[in-house]
PDB file of C-alpha atoms in Angstrom:
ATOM      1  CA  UNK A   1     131.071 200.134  60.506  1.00  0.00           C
ATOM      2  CA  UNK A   2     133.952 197.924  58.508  1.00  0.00           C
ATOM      3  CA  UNK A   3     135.940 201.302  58.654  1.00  0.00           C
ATOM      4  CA  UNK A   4     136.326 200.809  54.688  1.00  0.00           C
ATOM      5  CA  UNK A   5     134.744 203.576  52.855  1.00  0.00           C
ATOM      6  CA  UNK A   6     133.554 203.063  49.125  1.00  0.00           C
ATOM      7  CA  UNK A   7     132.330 205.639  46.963  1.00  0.00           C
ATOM      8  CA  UNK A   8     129.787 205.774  45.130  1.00  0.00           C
ATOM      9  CA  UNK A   9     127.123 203.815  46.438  1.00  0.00           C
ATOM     10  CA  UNK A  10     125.397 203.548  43.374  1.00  0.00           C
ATOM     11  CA  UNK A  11     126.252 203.970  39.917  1.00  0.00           C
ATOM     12  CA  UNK A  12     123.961 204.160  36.655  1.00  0.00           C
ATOM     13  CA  UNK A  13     125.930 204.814  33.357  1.00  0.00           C
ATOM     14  CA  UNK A  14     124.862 203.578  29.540  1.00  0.00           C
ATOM     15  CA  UNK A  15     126.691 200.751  27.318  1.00  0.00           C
ATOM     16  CA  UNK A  16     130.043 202.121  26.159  1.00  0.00           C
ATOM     17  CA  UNK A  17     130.802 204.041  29.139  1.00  0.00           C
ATOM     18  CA  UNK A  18     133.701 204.284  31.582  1.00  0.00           C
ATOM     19  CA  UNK A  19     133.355 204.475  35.457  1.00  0.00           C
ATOM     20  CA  UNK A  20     135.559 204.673  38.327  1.00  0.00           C
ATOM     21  CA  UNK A  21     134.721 202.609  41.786  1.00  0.00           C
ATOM     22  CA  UNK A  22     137.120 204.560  44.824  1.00  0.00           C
ATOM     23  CA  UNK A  23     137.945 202.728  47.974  1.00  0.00           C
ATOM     24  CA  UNK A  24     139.879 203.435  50.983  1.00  0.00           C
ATOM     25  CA  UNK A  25     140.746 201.088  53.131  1.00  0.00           C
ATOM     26  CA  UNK A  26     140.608 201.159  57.629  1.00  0.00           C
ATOM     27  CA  UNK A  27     143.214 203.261  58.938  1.00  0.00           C
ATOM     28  CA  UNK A  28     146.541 201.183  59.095  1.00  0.00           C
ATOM     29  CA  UNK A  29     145.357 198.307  56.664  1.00  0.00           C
ATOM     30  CA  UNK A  30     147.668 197.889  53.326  1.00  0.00           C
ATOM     31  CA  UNK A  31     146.144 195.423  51.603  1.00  0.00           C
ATOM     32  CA  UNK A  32     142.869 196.033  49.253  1.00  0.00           C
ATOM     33  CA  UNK A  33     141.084 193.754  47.373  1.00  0.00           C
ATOM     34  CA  UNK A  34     138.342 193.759  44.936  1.00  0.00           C
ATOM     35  CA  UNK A  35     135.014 191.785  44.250  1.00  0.00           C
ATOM     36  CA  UNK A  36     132.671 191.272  42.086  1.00  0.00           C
ATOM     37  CA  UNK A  37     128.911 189.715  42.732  1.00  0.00           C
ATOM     38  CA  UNK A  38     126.366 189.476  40.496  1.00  0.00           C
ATOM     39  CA  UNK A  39     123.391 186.733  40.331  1.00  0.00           C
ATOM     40  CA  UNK A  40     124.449 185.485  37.011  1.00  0.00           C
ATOM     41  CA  UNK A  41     128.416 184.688  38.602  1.00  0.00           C
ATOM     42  CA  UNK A  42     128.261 185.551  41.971  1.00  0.00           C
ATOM     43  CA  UNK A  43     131.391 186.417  43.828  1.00  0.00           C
ATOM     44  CA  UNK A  44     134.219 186.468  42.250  1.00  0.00           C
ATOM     45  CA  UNK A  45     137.859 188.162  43.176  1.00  0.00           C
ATOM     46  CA  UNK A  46     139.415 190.316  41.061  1.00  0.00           C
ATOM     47  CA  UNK A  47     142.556 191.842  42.300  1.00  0.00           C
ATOM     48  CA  UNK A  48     144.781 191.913  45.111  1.00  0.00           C
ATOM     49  CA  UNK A  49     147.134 194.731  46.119  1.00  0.00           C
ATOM     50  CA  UNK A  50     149.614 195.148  48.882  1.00  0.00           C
ATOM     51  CA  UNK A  51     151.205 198.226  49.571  1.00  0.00           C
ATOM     52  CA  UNK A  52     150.849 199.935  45.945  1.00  0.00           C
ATOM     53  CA  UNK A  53     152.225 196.518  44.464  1.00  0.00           C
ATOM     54  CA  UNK A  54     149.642 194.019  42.428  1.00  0.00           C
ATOM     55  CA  UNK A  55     150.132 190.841  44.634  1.00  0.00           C
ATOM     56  CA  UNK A  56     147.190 188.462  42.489  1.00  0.00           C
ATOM     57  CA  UNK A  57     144.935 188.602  39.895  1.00  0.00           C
ATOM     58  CA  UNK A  58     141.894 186.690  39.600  1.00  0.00           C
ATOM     59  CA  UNK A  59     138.992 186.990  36.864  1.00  0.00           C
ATOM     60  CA  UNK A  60     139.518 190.412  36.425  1.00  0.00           C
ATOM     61  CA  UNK A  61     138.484 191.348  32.279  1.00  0.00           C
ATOM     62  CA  UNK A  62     141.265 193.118  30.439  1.00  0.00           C
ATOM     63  CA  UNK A  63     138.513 196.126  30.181  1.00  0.00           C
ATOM     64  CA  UNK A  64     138.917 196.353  34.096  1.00  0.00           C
ATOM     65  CA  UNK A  65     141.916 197.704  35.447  1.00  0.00           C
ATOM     66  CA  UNK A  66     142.795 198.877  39.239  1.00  0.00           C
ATOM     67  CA  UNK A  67     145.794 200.412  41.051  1.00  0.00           C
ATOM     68  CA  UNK A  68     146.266 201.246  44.861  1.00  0.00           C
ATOM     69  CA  UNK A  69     147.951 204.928  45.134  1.00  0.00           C
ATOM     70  CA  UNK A  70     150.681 205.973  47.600  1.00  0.00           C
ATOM     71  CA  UNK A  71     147.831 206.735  50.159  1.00  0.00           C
ATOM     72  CA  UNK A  72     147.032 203.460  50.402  1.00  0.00           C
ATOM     73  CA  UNK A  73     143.456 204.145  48.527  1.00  0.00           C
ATOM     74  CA  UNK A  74     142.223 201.894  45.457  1.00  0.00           C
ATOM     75  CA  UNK A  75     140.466 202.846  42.291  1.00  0.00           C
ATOM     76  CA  UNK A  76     138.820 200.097  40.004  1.00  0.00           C
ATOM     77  CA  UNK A  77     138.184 201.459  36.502  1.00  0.00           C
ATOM     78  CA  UNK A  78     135.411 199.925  34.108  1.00  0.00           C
ATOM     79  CA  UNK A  79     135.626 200.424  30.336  1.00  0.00           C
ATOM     80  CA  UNK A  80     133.620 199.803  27.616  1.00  0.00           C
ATOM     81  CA  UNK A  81     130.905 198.624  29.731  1.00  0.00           C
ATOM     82  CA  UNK A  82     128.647 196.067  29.006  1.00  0.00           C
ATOM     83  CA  UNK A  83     125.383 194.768  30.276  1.00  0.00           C
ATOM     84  CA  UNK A  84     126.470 191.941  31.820  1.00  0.00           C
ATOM     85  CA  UNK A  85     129.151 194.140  34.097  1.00  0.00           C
ATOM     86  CA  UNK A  86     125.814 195.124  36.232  1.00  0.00           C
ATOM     87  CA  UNK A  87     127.207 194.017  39.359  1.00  0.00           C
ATOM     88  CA  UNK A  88     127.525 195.313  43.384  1.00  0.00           C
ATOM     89  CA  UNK A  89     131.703 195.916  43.598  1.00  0.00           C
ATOM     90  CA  UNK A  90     132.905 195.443  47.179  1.00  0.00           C
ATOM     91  CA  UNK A  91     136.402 196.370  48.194  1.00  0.00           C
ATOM     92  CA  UNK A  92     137.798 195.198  51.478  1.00  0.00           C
ATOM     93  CA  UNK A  93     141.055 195.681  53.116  1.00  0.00           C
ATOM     94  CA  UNK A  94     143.310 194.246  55.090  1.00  0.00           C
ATOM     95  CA  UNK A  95     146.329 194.971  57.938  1.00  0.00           C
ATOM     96  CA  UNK A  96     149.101 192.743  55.969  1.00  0.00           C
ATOM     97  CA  UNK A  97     149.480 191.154  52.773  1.00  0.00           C
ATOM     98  CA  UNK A  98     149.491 187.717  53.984  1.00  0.00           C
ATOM     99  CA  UNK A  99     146.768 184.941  54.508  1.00  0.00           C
ATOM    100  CA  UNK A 100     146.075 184.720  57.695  1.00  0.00           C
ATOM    101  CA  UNK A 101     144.521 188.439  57.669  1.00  0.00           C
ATOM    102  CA  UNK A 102     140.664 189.065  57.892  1.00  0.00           C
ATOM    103  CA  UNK A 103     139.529 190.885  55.773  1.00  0.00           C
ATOM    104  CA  UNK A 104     137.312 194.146  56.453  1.00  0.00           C
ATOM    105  CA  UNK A 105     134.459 194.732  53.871  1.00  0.00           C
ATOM    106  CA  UNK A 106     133.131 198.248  52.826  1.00  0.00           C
ATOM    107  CA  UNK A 107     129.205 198.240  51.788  1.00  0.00           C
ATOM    108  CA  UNK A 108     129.982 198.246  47.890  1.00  0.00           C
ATOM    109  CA  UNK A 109     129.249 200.019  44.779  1.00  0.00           C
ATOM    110  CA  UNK A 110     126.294 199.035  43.286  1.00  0.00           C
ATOM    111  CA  UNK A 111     126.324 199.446  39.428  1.00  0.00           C
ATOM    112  CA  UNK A 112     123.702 199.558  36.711  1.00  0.00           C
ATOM    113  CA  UNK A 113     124.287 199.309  33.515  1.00  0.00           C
ATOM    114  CA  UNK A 114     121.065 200.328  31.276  1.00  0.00           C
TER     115      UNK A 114
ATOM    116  CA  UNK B   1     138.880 174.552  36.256  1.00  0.00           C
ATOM    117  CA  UNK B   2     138.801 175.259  39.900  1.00  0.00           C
ATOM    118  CA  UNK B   3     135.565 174.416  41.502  1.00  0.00           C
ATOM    119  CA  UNK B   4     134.424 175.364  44.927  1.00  0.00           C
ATOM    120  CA  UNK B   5     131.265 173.901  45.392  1.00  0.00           C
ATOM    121  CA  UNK B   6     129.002 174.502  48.931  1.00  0.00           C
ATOM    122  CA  UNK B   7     125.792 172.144  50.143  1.00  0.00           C
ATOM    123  CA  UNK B   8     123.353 172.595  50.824  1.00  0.00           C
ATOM    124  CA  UNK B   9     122.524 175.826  48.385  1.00  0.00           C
ATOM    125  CA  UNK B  10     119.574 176.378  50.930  1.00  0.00           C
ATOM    126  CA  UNK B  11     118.936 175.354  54.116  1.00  0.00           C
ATOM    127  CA  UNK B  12     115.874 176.129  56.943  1.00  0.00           C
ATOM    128  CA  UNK B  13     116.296 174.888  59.883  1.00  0.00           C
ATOM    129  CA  UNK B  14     114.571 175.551  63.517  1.00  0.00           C
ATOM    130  CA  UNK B  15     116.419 177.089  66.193  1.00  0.00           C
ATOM    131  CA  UNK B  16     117.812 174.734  68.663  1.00  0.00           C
ATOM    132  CA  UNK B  17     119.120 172.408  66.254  1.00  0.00           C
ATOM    133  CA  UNK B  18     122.128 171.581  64.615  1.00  0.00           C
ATOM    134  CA  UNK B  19     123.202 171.713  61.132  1.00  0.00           C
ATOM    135  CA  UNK B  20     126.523 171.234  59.118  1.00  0.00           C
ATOM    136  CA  UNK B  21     127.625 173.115  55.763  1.00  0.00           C
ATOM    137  CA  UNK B  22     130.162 171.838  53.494  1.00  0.00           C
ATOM    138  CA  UNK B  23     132.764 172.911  51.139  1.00  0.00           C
ATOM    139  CA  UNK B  24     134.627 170.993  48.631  1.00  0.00           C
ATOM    140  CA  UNK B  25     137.160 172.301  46.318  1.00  0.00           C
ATOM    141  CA  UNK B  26     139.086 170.441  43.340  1.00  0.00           C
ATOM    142  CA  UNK B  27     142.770 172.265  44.046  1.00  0.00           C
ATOM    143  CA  UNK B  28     145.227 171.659  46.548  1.00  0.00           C
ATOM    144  CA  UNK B  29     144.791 174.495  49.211  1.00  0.00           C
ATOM    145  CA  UNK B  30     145.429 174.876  52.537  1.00  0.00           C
ATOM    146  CA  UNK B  31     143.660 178.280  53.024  1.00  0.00           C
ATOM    147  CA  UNK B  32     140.045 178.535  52.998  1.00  0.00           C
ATOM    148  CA  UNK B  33     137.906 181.455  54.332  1.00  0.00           C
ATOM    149  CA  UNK B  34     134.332 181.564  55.730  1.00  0.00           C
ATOM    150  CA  UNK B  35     132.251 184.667  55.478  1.00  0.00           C
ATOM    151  CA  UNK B  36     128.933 185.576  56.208  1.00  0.00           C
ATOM    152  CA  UNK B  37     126.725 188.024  54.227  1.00  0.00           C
ATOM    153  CA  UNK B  38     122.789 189.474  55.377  1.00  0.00           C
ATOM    154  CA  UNK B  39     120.114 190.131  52.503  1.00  0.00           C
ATOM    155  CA  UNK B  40     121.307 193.187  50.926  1.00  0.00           C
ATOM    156  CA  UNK B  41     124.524 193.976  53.035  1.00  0.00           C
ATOM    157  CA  UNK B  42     128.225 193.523  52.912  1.00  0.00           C
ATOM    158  CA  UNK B  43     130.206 190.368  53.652  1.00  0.00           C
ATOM    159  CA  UNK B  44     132.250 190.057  57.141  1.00  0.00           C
ATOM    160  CA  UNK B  45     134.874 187.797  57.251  1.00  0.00           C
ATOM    161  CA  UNK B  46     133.979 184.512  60.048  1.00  0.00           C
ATOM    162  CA  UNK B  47     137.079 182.650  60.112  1.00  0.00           C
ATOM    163  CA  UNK B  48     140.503 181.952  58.333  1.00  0.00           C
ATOM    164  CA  UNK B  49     141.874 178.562  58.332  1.00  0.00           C
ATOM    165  CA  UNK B  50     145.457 177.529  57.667  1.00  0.00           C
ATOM    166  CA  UNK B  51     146.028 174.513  57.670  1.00  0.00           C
ATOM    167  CA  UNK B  52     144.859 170.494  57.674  1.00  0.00           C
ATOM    168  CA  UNK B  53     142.743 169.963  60.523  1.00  0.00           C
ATOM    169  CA  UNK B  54     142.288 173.642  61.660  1.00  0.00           C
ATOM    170  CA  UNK B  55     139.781 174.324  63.854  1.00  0.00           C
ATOM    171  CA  UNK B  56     137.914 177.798  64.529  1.00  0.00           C
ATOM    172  CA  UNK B  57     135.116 178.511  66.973  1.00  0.00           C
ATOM    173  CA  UNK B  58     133.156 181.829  67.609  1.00  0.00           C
ATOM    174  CA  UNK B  59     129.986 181.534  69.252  1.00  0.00           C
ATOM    175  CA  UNK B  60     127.641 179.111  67.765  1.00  0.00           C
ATOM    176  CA  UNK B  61     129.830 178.501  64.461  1.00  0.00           C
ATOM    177  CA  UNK B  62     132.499 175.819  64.114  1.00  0.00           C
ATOM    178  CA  UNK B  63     134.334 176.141  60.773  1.00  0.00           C
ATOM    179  CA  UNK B  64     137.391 173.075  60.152  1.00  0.00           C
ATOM    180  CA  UNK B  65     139.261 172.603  57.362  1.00  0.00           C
ATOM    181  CA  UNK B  66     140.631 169.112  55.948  1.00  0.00           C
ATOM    182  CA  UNK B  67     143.019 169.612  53.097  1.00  0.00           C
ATOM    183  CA  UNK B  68     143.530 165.887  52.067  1.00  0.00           C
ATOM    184  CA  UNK B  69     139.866 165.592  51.367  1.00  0.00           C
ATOM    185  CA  UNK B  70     139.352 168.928  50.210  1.00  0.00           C
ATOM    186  CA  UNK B  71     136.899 169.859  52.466  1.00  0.00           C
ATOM    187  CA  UNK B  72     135.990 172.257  54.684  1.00  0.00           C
ATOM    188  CA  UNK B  73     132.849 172.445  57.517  1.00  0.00           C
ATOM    189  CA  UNK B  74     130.463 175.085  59.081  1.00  0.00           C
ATOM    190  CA  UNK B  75     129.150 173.739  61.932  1.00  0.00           C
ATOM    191  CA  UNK B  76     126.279 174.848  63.325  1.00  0.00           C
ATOM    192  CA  UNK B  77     124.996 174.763  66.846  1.00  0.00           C
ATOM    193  CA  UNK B  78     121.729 175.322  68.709  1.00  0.00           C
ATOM    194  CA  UNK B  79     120.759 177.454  65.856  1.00  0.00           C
ATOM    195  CA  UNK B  80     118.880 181.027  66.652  1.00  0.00           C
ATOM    196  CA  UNK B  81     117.521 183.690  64.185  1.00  0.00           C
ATOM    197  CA  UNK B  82     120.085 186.229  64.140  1.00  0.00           C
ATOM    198  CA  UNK B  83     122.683 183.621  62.198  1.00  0.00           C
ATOM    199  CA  UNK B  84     120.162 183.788  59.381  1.00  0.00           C
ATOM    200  CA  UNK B  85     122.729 184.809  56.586  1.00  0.00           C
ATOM    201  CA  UNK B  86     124.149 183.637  53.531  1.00  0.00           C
ATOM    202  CA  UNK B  87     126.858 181.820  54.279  1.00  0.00           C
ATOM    203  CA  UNK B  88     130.283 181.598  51.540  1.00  0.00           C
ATOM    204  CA  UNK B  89     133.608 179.531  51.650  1.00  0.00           C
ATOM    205  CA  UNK B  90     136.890 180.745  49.427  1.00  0.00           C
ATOM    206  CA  UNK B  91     139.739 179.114  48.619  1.00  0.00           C
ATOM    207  CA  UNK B  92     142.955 180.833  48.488  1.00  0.00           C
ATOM    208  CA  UNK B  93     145.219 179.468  45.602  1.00  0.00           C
ATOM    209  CA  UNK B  94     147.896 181.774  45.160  1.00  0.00           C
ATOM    210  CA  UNK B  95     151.384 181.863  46.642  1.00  0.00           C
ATOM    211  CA  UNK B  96     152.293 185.608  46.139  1.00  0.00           C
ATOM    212  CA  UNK B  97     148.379 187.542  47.705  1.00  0.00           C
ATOM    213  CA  UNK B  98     145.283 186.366  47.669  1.00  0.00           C
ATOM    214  CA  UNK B  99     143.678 184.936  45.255  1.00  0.00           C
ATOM    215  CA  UNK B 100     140.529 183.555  45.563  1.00  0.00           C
ATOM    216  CA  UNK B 101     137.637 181.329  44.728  1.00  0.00           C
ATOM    217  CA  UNK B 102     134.356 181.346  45.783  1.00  0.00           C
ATOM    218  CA  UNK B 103     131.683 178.990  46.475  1.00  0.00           C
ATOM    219  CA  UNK B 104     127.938 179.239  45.500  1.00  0.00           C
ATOM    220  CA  UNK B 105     126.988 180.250  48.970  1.00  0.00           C
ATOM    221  CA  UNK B 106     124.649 179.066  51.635  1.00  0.00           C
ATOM    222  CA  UNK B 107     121.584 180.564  52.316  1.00  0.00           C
ATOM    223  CA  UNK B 108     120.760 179.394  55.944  1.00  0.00           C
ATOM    224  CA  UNK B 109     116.757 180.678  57.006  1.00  0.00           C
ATOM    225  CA  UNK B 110     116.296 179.804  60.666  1.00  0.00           C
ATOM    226  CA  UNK B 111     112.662 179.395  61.952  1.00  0.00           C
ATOM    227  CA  UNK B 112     111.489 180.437  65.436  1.00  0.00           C
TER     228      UNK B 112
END
């Protein structure tokens, strides 16, 4: 157990819709990050924050947007969704913002567009 | 466009022997991140390198990093079952967070 909890687990919604992937990170960490893996472009980063702040984006679509809240938890939102945004969503966190910091992984959000 | 490209994309090999992964990228980096993921789980983070000619060892894995070439190694010995995985290397390109790429992964099979 990473100690990173992601909710849900699963997700199936329709074309057109809008979701909302939660994460909260171990105890103490303050950095959270998001991924994205798929088959067709498998993992690929999408944000980075630190402390509430955005600290890096990465090939995060302007239809996805995230924020970390003063508890230190994450939300990724997903609008307009589209076929190809059927996808397992892992957050992970970490202590500090810097690189030399493991990262912790929670088990994902798998979601399924139909 | 960066490119973080991993070989083999598939490897078996039989326990006992050795075996060596690699990781070239095309931008200048000196961060780069091993992780490991099982069939249908999460990823765990194996080791964080730093810096030119950073070494990292934890148990049977060997990871280096050489930032002139661009490349980075996951050495593997006396290979058993239980390291069967898919293995990934990221580089880390930003100078604010984190920012990374990731390679196509490795997906290592080892054979009693």
């Amino acid at each position: 157990d990473s100690g990173v909890t992601q909710t849900p687990k699963h997700l199936i919604t329709a074309t057109g819709q809008r979701v909302t992937l939660r994460c909260s990170p171990r105890s103490g960490d303050l950095s959270v990050y998001w991924y994205q893996q798929s088959l067709d472009q498998g993992l690929q980063f999408l944000i980075h924050y630190y402390n509430g702040e955005e600290r890096a984006k990465g090939n995060i679509l302007e239809r996805f947007s995230a924020q970390q809240f003063p508890d230190l938890h994450s939300e990724l939102n997903l609008s307009s969704l589209e076929l190809g945004d059927s996808a397992l969503y892992f957050c992970a966190s970490a202590r500090g913002g810097g690189s030399n910091q493991p990262q912790h992984f929670g088990d994902g959000t798998r979601l399924s567009i139909l | 466009e960066l490119k973080v490209e991993q070989n083999p994309l598939f490897l078996s090999m039989q326990e006992g022997k050795n075996y060596t992964i690699y990781c070239n990228y095309s931008t200048t980096s000196d961060r780069l991140y091993w992780y490991r993921q099982d069939p249908g789980k999460s990823l765990e983070s194996l080791f964080v390198l730093l810096s030119n000619g950073a070494v990292k060892q934890e148990g049977r894995l060997m990871a280096s990093l050489d930032t002139k070439a661009r490349l980075s190694t996951l050495h593997i010995t006396a290979a058993v079952h239980d390291l069967s995985a898919t293995y990934f290397c990221a580089v880390d390109i930003s100078n604010t967070g984190n920012q990374f790429y990731f390679g196509t992964g490795t997906s290592l099979t080892v054979i009693p």
